[in-house]
Short mmCIF file of C-alpha atoms in Angstrom, two decimals:
data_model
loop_
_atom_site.label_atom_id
_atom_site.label_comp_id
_atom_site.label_asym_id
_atom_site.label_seq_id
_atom_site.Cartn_x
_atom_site.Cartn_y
_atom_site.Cartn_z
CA UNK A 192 144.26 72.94 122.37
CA UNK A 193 147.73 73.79 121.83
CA UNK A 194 149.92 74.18 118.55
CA UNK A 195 153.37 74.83 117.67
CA UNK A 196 154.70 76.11 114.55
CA UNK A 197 157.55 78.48 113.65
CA UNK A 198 157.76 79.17 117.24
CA UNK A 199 154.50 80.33 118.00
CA UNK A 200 152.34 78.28 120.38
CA UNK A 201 148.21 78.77 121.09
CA UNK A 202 147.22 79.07 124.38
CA UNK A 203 144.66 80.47 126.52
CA UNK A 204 145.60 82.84 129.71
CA UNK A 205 147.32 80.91 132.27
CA UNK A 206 145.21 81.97 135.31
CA UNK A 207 142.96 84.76 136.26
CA UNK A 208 145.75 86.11 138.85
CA UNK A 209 146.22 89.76 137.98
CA UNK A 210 149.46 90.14 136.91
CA UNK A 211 148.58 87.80 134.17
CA UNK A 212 145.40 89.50 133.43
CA UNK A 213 146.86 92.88 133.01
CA UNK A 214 150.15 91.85 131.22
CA UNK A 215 147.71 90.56 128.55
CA UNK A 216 144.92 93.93 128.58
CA UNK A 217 147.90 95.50 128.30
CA UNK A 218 149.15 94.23 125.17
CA UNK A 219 145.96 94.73 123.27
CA UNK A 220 144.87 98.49 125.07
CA UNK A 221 148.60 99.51 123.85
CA UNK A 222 147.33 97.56 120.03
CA UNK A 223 144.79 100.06 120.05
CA UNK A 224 145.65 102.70 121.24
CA UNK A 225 148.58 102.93 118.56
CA UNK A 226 151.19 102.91 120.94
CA UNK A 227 152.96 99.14 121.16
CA UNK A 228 151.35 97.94 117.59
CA UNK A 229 150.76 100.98 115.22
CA UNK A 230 150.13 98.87 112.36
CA UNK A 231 147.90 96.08 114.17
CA UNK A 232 145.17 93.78 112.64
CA UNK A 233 142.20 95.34 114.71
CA UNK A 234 138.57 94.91 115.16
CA UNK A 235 137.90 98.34 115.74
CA UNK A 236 134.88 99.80 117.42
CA UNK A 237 133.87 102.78 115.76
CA UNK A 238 134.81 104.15 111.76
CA UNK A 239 137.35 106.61 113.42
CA UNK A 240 140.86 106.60 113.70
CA UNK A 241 141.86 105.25 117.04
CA UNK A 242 144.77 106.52 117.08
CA UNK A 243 143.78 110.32 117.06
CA UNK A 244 140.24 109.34 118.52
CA UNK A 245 141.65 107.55 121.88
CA UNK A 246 138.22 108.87 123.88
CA UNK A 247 136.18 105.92 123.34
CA UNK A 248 139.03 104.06 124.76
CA UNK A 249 140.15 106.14 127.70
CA UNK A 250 137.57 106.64 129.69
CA UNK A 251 137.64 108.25 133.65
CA UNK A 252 137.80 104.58 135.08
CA UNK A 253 140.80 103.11 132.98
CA UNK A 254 140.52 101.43 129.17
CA UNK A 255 137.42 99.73 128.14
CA UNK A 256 139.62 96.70 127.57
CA UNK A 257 140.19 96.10 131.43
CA UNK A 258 136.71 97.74 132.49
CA UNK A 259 134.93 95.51 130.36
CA UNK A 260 137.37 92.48 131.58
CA UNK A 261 136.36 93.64 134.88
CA UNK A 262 132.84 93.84 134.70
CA UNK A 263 131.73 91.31 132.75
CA UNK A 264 130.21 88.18 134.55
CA UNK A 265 131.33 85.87 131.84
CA UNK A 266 134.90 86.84 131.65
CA UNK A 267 137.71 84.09 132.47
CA UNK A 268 141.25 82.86 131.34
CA UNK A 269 139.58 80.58 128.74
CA UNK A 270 138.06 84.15 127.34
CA UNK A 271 141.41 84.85 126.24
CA UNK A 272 142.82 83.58 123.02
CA UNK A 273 146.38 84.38 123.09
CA UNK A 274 149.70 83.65 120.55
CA UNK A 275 152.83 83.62 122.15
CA UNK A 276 156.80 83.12 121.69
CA UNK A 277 158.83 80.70 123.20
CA UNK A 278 160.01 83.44 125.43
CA UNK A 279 156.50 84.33 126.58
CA UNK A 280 155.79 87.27 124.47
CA UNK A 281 152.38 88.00 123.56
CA UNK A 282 152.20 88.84 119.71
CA UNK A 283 148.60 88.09 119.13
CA UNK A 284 145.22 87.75 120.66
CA UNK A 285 141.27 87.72 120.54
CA UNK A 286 138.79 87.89 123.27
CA UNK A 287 135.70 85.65 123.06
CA UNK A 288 132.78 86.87 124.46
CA UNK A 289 130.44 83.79 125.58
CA UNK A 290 126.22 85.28 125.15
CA UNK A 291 123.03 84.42 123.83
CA UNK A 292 121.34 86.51 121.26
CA UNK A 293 117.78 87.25 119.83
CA UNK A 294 117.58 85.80 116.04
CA UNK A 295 114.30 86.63 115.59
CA UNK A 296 113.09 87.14 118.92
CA UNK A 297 114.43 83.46 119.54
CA UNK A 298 117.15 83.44 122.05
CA UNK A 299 120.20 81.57 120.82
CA UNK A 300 123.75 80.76 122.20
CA UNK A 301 126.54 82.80 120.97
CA UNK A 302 130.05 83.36 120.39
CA UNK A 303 131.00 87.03 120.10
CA UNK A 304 134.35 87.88 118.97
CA UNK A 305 136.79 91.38 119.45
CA UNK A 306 139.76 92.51 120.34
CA UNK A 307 141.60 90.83 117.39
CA UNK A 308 145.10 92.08 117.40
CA UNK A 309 148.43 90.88 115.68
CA UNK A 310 151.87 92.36 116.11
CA UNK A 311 153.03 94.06 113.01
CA UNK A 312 156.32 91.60 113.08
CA UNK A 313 154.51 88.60 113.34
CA UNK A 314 151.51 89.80 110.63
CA UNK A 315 150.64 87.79 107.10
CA UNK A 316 151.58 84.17 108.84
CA UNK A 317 148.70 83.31 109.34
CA UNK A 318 148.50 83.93 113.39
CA UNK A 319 145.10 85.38 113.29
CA UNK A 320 143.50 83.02 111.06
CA UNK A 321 145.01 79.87 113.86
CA UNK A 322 143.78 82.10 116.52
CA UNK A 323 140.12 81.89 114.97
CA UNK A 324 140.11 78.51 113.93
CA UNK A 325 140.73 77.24 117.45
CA UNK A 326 138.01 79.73 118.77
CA UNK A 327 135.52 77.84 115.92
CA UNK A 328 136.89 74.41 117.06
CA UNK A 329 136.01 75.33 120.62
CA UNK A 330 132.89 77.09 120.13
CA UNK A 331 131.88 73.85 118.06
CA UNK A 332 132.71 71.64 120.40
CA UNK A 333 130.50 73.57 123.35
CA UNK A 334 127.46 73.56 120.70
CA UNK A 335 126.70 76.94 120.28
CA UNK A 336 124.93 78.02 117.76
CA UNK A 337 126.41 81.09 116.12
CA UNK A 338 128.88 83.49 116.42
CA UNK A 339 129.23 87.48 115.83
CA UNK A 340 131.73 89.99 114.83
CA UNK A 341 132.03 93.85 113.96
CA UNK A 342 134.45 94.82 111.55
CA UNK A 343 135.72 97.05 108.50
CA UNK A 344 138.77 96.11 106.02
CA UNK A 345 139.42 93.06 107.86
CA UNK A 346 136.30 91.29 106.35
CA UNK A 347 138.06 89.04 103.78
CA UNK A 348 139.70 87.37 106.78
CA UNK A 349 136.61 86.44 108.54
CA UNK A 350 134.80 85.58 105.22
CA UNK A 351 137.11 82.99 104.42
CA UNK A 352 136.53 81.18 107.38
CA UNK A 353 132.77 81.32 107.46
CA UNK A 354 131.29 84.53 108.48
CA UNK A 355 129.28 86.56 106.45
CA UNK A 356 127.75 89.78 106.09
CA UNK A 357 124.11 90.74 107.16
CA UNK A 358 123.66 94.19 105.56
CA UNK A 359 122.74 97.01 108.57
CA UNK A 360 120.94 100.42 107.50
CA UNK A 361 121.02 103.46 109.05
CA UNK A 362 118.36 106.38 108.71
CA UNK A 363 119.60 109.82 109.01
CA UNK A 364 116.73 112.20 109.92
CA UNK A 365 116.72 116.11 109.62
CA UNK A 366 115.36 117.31 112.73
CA UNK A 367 114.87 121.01 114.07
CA UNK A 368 113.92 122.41 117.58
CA UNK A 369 112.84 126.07 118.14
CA UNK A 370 111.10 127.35 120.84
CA UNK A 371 107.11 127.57 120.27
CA UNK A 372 104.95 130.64 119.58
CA UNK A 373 102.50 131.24 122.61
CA UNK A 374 99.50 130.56 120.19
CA UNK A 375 100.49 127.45 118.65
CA UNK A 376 100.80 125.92 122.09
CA UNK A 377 97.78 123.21 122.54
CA UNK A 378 96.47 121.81 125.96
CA UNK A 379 97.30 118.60 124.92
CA UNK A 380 100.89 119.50 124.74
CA UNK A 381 100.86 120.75 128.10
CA UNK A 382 98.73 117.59 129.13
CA UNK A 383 101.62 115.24 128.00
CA UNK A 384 104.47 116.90 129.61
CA UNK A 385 103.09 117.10 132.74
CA UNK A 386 102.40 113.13 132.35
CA UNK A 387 106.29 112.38 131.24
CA UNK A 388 108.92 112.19 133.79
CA UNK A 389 112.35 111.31 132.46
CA UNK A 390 114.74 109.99 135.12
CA UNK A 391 118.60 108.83 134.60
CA UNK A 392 119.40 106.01 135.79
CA UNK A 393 122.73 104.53 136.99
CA UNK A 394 121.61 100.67 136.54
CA UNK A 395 124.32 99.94 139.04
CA UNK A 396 122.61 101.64 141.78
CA UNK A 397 119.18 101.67 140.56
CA UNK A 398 116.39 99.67 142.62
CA UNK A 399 115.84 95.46 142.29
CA UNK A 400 112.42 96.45 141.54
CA UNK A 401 113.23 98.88 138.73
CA UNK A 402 116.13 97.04 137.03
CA UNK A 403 113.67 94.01 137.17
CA UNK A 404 110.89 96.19 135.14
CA UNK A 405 113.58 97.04 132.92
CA UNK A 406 114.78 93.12 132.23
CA UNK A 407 111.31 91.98 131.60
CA UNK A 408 110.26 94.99 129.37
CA UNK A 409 113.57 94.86 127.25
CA UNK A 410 112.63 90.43 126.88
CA UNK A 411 109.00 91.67 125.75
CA UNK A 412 110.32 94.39 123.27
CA UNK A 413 112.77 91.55 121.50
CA UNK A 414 110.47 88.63 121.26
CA UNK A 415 107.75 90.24 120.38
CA UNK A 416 109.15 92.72 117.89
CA UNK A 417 111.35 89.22 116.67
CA UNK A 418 114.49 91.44 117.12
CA UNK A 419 117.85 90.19 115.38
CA UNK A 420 121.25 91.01 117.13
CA UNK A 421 119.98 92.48 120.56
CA UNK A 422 121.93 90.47 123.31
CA UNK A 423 120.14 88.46 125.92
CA UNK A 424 120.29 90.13 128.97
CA UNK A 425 119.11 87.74 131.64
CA UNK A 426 121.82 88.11 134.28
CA UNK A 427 121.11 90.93 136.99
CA UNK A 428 124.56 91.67 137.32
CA UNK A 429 125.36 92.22 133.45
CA UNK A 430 123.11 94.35 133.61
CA UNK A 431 124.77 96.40 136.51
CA UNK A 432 128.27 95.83 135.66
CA UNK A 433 128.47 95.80 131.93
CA UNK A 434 125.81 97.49 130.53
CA UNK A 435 125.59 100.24 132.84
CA UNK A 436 129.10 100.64 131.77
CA UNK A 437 128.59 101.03 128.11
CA UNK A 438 125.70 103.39 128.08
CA UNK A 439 127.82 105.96 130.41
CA UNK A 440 131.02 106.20 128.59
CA UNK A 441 131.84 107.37 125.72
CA UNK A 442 130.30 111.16 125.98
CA UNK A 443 126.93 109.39 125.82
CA UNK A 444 124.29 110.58 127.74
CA UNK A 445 123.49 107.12 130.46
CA UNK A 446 119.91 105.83 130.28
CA UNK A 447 117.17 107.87 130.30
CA UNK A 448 113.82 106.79 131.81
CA UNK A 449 110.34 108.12 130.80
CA UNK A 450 107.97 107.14 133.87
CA UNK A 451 104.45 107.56 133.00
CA UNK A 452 101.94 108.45 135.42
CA UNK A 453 101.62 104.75 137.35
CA UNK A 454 105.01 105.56 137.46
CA UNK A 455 106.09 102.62 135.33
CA UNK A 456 108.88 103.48 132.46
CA UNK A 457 107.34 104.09 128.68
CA UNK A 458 110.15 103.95 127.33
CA UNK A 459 114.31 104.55 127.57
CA UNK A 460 117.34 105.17 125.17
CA UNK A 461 120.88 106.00 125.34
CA UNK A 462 121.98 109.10 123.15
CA UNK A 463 124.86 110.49 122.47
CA UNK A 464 125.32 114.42 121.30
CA UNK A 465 128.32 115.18 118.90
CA UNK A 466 129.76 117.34 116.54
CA UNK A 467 130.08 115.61 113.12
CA UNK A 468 134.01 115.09 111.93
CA UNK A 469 134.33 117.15 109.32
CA UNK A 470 134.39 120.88 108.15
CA UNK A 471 130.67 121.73 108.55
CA UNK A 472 130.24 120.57 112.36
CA UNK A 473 126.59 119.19 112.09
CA UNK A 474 125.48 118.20 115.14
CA UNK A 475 124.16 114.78 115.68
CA UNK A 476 122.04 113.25 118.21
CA UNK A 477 123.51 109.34 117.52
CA UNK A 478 120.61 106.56 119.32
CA UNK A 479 122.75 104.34 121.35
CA UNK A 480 119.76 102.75 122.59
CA UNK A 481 116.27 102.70 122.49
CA UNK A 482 113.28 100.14 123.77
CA UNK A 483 109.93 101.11 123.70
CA UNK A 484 107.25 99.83 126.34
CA UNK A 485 104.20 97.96 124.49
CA UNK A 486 101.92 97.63 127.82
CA UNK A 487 102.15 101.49 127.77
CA UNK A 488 99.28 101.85 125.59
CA UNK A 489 101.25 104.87 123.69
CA UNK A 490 100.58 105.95 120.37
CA UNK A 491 102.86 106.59 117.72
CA UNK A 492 102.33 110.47 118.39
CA UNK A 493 102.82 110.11 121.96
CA UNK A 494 106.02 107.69 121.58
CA UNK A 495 107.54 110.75 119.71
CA UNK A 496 106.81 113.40 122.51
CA UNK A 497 108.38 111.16 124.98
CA UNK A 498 111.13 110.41 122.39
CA UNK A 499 111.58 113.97 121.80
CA UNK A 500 111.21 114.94 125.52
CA UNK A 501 114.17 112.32 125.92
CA UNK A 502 116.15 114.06 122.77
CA UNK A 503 115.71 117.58 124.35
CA UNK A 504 117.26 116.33 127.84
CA UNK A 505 120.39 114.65 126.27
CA UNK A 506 120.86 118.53 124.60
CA UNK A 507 119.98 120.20 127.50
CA UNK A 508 123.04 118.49 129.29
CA UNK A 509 125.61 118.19 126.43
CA UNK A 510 128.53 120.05 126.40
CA UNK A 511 128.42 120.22 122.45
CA UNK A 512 124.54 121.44 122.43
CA UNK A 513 124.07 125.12 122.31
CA UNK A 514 120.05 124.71 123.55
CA UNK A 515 120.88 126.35 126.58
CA UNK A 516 121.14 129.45 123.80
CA UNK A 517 117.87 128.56 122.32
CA UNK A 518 116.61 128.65 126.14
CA UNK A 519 117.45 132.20 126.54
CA UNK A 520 116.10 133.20 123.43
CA UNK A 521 119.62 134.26 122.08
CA UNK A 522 119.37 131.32 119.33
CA UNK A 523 115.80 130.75 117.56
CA UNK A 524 116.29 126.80 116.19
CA UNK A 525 118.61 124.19 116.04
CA UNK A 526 119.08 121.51 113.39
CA UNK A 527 120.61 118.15 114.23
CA UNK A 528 120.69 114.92 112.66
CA UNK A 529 119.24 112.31 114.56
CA UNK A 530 120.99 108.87 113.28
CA UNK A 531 118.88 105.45 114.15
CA UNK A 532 119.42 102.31 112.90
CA UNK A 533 116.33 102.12 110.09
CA UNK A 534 115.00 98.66 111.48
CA UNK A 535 115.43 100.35 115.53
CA UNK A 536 113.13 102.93 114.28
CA UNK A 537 110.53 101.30 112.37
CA UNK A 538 110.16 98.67 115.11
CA UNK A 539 110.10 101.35 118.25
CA UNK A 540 108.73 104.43 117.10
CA UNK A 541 107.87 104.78 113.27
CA UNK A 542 108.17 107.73 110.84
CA UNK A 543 107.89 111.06 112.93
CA UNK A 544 104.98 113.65 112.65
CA UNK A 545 106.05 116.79 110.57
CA UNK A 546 105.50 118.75 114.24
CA UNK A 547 105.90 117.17 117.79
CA UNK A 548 105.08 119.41 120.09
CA UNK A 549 107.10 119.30 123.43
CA UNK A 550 105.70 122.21 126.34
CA UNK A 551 107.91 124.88 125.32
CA UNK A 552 109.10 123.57 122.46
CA UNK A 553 108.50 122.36 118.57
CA UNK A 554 110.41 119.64 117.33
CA UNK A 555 110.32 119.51 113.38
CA UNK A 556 111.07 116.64 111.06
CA UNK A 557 112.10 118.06 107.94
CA UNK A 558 113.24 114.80 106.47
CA UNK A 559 114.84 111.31 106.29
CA UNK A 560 118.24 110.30 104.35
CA UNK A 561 119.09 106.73 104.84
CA UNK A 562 122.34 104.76 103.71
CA UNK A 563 124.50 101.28 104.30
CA UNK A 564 126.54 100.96 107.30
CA UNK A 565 129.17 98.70 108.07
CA UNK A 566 127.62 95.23 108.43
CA UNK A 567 127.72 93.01 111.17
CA UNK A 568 129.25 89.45 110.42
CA UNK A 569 127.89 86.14 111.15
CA UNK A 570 128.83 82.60 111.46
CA UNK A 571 126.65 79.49 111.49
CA UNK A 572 128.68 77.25 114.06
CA UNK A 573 126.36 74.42 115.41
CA UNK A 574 123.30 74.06 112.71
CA UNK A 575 121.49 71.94 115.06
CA UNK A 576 121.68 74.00 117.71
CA UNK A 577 119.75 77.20 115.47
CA UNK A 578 116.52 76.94 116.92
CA UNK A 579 115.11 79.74 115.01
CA UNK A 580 115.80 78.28 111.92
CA UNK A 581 112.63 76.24 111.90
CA UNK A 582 113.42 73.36 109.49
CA UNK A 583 115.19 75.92 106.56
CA UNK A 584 119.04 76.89 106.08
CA UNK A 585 120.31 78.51 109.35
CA UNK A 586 122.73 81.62 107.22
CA UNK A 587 119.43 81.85 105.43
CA UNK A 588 116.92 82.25 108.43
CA UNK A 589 119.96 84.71 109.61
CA UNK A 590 120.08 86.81 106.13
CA UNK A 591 116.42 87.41 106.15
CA UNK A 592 116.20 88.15 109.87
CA UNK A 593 118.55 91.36 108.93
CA UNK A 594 119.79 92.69 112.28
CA UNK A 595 118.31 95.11 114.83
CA UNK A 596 120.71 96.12 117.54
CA UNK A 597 119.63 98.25 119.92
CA UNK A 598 123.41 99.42 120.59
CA UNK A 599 124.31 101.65 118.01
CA UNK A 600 128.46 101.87 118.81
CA UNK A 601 130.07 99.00 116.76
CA UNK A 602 131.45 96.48 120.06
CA UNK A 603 129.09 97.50 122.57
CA UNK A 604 126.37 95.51 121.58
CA UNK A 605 128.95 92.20 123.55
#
C-alpha cells in the first residue's frame, strides 16, 4: 500500500517505538492547535475555534491526540495514515479508528475516521483525498461494514468519495431550578430522594462487578432501544482507558451513578456545565451522556427526578454554576438550557413534567426549542457485511435508522 507521486509517498507509521509515535502526535496536536499548520484541513471536534478554544485539547494529562493514542486498546502503527516527503517530513495524516457500532441495535464493524490534517503547502493536490482512498481500499479489503466521520466545511470532500449525511437533531429545553416553598413539598418527593444515591465514578478504578453492570446495562439500552451510532463497548479495558477518559475531560462533569435502593444503578450521564459563547452568557447544562436502566422499573416521572437529581449535582460542583447562591438563599432561580440530542431524549427519558420535584428543590420545564446540528457522515464500505440491512439498500437502512449517540461532543463518540 504504497504510492509515489510528485514526491509524496503513502505510508503507515513505521513502528510503534515512541519516538516515532510522538514525532507523528506531534505533527497533528501542533495542526490543531494552530501552531505548525494554521490553515490545516481539519476534522474538528467541536463548532469552536480551536485555535482560541485550545481546552478541549489541552487537558491536565497532555493532548487528547496522545491520551487517546495511549489509551485506546485498538491503537497501532497501521492506525496511522500518514503522507510524507522524500526527506521524511510528515505533511499529512488521518487516524483510523477500528470499532463496531449499533445500526439499529445491530452491532456492526466499523471504520471511524479523525484527525484529518494537511499542511497548508502541500493543500488542493489532492493528499487528503489519496490518504482516504487507501483507508477505503483497506477497510474494504478487511470487510467491514461501514465507516463514520464528524465534520463541518470539509463535507464536499468526504461526499465525493462516498459518505453521506444522516441528519442529527438537537432539542434545546428551557429549564429553571428554585428552591421549593415548605408547603408545596410532597412526601413523595422526600420518598424519592431518600431512595436515589448518585455516585461518581472513575471507571478506571471502579469495581469488576460494577463496570460489568454498567457493560451489560449500556448492551440492553442499545439493542433494545435499536440505537444508531452508539459504539460497541465490549472490551473491559476501553472502557477503563478510553472512555473513562472522555467523560472526565473537557470541564465535563465524569459519570454520574444513580444507585437505587438494591443498590443497582438506574441510570448515569455525563454533563457538562458552561457558559454559552456569546454576549448573553446562558448557561447550559450540555448531555454528554446518558443511558437509562429498563430493569429499573422507573417511570417516566421518576426517570426525571433521578435525571434532575443528576442535573442538580453537575451544578452543585461546577465552577460556572452559581447554585451554591441559590443554596444560601441569596439567588431565588436559575434558568439553564439543557441541550440533548432529540432522539437521546425521546428514547431515555421523554418530554419532562411541567414540575419535578427534587427534596429541596423544583425543577421547571418551561419549554423545548429544537434545531439541526451538524450531521454525522456515513459510508457503506462492505454491503454484504451490513447485517442490519435485512435484504434492503444498506445507505437506506442507515438514513432511516437516523443516529442516536449517546456522546454528545463531536469525536468522542470513537
Amino acid at each position: 500500500s504504497m504510492e509515489q507521486q510528485q514526491h509524496i509517498t503513502l505510508a503507515h507509521l513505521p513502528s510503534s517505538e515512541t519516538s516515532v509515535v510522538e514525532h507523528w502526535l506531534q505533527f497533528v496536536a501542533d495542526a490543531f492547535r494552530g501552531e505548525a499548520v494554521s490553515s490545516a484541513i481539519v476534522t474538528p471536534y467541536d463548532d469552536f475555534d480551536l485555535k482560541t478554544h485550545s481546552e478541549d485539547i489541552i487537558t491536565e494529562e497532555g493532548d487528547i491526540f496522545h491520551q487517546r493514542w495511549r489509551r485506546d486498546p485498538s491503537s497501532s502503527p497501521a492506525a496511522a495514515f500518514l503522507a510524507l516527503t522524500d526527506s521524511g517530513d510528515i505533511v499529512a495524516s488521518l487516524r483510523y479508528f477500528s470499532r463496531q457500532i449499533y445500526v439499529n441495535g445491530v452491532p456492526v464493524s466499523c471504520g471511524c475516521i479523525g484527525d484529518v490534517v494537511t499542511s497548508p503547502a502541500y493543500r488542493r493536490q489532492g493528499i487528503a483525498s489519496k490518504l482516504l482512498r487507501w483507508c477505503i481500499e483497506e477497510m474494504e479489503n478487511a470487510g467491514v461494514a461501514v465507516s463514520y466521520l464528524h465534520t463541518g466545511p470539509q463535507a464536499p470532500l468526504y461526499e465525493k468519495l462516498g459518505w453521506f449525511e444522516v441528519p442529527m437533531t438537537r432539542a434545546y429545553l428551557k429549564m429553571s431550578l428554585s428552591k421549593s416553598q415548605p408547603s408545596s413539598l410532597s412526601p413523595k418527593a422526600h420518598i424519592n430522594a431518600a431512595l436515589f444515591r448518585i455516585r461518581r465514578l472513575c471507571l478506571d478504578t471502579v469495581s469488576d462487578s460494577i463496570l460489568d453492570e454498567m457493560s451489560t446495562k449500556y448492551r440492553k439500552f442499545c439493542e433494545s432501544h435499536r440505537v444508531t451510532g452508539s459504539i460497541v463497548r465490549s472490551d473491559p479495558l476501553y472502557w477503563r482507558k478510553y472512555v473513562d477518559f472522555e467523560c472526565r475531560r473537557s470541564q465535563s462533569s465524569g459519570i454520574l451513578a444513580v444507585f437505587d435502593a438494591q443498590d443497582k444503578i438506574a441510570m448515569w450521564g455525563v454533563l457538562k456545565v458552561k457558559k454559552r459563547r456569546s454576549d448573553d452568557g446562558v448557561l447550559q447544562v450540555r448531555v454528554i451522556e446518558l443511558v437509562t436502566c429498563d430493569d429499573s422499573g422507573a417511570d417516566q416521572q421518576t426517570l426525571w427526578e433521578m435525571f434532575g437529581h443528576m442535573t442538580l449535582m453537575a451544578l452543585r460542583t461546577s465552577e460556572t454554576s452559581d447554585v451554591r447562591n441559590l443554596d444560601s438563599y441569596s439567588t431565588s432561580e436559575i434558568t439553564f438550557d439543557l441541550l440533548i440530542h432529540e432522539s437521546l431524549l425521546m428514547k431515555a427519558l421523554k418530554l419532562p413534567p411541567q414540575k419535578i420535584q427534587l427534596g429541596d428543590f423544583d425543577l421547571f420545564a418551561t419549554g423545548i426549542q429544537r434545531e439541526a446540528e451538524d450531521p454525522i457522515m456515513y459510508r457503506i464500505v462492505t454491503p454484504s457485511s451490513c447485517t442490519f440491512a435485512q435484504g434492503v439498500d444498506p445507505q437506506d437502512a442507515l438514513l432511516r435508522a437516523g443516529t442516536q449517540c449517546h456522546i454528545y461532543q463531536k469525536g468522542d463518540a470513537f
